[in-house]
mmCIF file of C-alpha atoms in Angstrom:
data_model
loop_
_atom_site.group_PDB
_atom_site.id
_atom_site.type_symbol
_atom_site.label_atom_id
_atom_site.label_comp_id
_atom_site.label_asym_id
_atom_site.label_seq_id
_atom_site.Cartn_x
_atom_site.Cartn_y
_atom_site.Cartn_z
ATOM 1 C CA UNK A 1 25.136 30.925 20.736
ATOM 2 C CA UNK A 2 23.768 30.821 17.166
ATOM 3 C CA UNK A 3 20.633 29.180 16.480
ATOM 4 C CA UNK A 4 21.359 27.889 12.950
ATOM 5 C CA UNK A 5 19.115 25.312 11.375
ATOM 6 C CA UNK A 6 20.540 22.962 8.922
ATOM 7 C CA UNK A 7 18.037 22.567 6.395
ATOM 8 C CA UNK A 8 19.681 19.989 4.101
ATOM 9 C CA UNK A 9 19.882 17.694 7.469
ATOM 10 C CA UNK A 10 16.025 18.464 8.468
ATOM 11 C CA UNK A 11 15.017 17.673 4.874
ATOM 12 C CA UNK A 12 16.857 14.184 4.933
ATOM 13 C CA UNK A 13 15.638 13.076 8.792
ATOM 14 C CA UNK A 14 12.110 13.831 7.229
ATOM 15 C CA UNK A 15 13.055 11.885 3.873
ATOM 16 C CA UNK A 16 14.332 8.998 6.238
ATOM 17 C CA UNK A 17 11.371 9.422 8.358
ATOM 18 C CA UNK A 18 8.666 8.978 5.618
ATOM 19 C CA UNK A 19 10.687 6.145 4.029
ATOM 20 C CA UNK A 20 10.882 4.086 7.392
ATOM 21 C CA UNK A 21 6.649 4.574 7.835
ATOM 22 C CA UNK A 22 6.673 3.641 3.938
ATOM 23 C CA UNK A 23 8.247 0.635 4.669
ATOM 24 C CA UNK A 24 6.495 -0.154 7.931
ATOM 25 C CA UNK A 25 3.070 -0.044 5.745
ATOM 26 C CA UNK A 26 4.432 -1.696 3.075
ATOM 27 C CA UNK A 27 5.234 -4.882 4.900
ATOM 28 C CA UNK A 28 1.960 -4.500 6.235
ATOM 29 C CA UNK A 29 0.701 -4.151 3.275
ATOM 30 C CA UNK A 30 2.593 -7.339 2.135
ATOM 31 C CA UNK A 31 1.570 -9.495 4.821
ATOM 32 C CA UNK A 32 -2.257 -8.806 3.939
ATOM 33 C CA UNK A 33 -1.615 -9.890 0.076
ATOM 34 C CA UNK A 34 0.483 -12.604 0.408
ATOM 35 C CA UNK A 35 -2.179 -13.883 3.269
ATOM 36 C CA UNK A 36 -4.788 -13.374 0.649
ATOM 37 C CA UNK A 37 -3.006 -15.113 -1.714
ATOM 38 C CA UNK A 38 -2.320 -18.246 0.260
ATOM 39 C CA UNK A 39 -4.966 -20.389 1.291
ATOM 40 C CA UNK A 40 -5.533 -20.748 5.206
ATOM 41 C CA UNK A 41 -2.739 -17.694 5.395
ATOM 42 C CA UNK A 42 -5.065 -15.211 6.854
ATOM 43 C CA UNK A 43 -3.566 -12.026 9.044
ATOM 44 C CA UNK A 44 -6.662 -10.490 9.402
ATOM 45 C CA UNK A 45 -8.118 -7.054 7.902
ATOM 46 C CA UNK A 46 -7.307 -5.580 11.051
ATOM 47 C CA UNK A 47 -3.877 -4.997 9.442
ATOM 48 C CA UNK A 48 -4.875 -3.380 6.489
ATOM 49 C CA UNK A 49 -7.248 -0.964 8.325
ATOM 50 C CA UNK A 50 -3.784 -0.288 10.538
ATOM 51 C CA UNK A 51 -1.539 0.430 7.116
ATOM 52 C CA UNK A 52 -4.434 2.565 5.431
ATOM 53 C CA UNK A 53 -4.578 4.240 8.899
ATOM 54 C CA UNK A 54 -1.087 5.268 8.981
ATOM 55 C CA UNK A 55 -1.049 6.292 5.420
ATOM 56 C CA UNK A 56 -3.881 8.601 5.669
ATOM 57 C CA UNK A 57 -2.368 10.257 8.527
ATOM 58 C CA UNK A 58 1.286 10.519 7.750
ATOM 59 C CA UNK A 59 0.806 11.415 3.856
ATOM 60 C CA UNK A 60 0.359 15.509 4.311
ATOM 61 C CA UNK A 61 4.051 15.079 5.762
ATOM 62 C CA UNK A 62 4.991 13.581 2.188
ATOM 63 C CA UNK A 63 3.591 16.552 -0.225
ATOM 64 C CA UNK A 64 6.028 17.974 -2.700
ATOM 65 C CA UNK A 65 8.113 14.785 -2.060
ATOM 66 C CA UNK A 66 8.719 11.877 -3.973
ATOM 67 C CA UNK A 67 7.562 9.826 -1.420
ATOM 68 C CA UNK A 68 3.601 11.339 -1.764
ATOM 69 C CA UNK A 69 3.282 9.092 -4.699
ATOM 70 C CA UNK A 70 3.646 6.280 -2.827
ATOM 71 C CA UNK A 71 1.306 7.120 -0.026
ATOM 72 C CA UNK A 72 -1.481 7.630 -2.597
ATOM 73 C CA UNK A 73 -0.604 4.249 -4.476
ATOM 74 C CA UNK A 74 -1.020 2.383 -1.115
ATOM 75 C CA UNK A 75 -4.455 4.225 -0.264
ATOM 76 C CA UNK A 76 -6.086 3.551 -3.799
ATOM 77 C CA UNK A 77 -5.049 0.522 -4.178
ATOM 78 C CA UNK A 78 -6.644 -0.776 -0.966
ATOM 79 C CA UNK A 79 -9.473 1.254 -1.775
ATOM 80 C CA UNK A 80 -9.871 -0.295 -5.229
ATOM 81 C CA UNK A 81 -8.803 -3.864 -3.854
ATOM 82 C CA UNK A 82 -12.015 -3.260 -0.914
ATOM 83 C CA UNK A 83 -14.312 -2.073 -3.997
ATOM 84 C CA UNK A 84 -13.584 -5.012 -6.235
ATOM 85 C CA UNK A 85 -14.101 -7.205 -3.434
ATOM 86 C CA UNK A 86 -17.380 -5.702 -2.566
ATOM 87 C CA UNK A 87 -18.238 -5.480 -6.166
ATOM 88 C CA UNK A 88 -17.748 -8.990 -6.961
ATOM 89 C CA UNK A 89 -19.595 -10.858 -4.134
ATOM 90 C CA UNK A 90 -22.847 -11.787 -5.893
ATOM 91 C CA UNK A 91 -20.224 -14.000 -7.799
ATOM 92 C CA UNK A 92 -19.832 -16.071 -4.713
ATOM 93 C CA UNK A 93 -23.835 -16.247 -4.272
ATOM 94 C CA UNK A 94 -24.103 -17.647 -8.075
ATOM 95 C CA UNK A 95 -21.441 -20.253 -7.527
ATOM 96 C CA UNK A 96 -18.648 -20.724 -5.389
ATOM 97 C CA UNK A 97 -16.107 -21.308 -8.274
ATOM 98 C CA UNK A 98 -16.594 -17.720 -10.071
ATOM 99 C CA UNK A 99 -16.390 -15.866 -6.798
ATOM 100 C CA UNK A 100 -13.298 -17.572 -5.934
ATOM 101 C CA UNK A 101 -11.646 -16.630 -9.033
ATOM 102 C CA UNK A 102 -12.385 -13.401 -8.782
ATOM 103 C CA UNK A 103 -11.040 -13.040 -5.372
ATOM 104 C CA UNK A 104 -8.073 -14.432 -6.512
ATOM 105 C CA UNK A 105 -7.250 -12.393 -9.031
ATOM 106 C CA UNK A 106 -8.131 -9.586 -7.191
ATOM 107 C CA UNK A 107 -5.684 -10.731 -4.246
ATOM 108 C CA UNK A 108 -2.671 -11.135 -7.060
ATOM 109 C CA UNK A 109 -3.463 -7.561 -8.225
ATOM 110 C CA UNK A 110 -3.010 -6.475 -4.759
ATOM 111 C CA UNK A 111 -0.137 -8.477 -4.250
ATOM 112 C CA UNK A 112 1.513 -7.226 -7.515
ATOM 113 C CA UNK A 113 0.624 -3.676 -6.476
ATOM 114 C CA UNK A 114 2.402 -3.669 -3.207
ATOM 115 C CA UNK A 115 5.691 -5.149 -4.670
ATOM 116 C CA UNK A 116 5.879 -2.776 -7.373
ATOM 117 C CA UNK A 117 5.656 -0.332 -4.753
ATOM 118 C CA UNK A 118 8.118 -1.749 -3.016
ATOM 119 C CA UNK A 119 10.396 -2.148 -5.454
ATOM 120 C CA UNK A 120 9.916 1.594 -6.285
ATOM 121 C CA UNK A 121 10.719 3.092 -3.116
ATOM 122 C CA UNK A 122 13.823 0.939 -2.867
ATOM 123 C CA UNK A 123 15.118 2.505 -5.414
ATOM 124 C CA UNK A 124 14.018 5.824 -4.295
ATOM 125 C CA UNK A 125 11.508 6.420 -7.735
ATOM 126 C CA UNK A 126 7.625 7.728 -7.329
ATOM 127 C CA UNK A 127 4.931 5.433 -8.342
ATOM 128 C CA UNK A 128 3.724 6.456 -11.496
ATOM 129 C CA UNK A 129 0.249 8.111 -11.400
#
């Protein structure tokens, strides 16, 4: 009985394995921005606390890997997205018009953020850093 480990095998379950959760908070991800994006089309942040959640966790599994890029672009840009949001609510005391333009443009940031992504780890590339 030999106990021989296939390491090429092992590699490409994990490489599976981190695209699959890559994908799972992508479209998470995705239903947050497009939800922002669309009036009355509100998941809830509940969501997005879930994706960050599971990116936090799962991206010391993706170091070395292409994938690890990805994992960071999803964390920063929520955390830039919840910053900017934060940042720009006096705007909504002043008037309601500049704080809704603001938020909107933030929300299509974060929308065009997650598809890039997307479209990047479809095609198996690293998000640039």
């Amino acid at each position: 009985m030999s106990d021989v480990i296939d390491v090429e095998t092992t590699d490409n379950e994990k490489a599976q394995s981190l695209k699959s959760v890559g994908w799972l908070s992508y479209i998470l991800h995705l239903i947050v921005a497009v939800g922002a994006v669309l009036p009355s089309a509100q998941p809830g942040i509940a969501l997005l606390i879930v994706a960050l959640i599971i990116d936090l966790v799962k991206r010391d599994e993706a170091v070395a890997t292409w994938q690890a890029s990805h994992f960071s672009w999803r964390i920063r840009s929520v955390i830039w997205a919840a910053i900017l949001y934060v940042v720009t609510i006096p705007l909504w005391l002043l008037l309601f018009v500049p704080g809704w333009i603001a938020w909107c443009l933030i929300s299509i940031w974060f929308l065009y953020r997650i598809v890039r992504g997307m479209v990047n780890m479809n095609a198996n590339r690293p998000m640039p850093q």
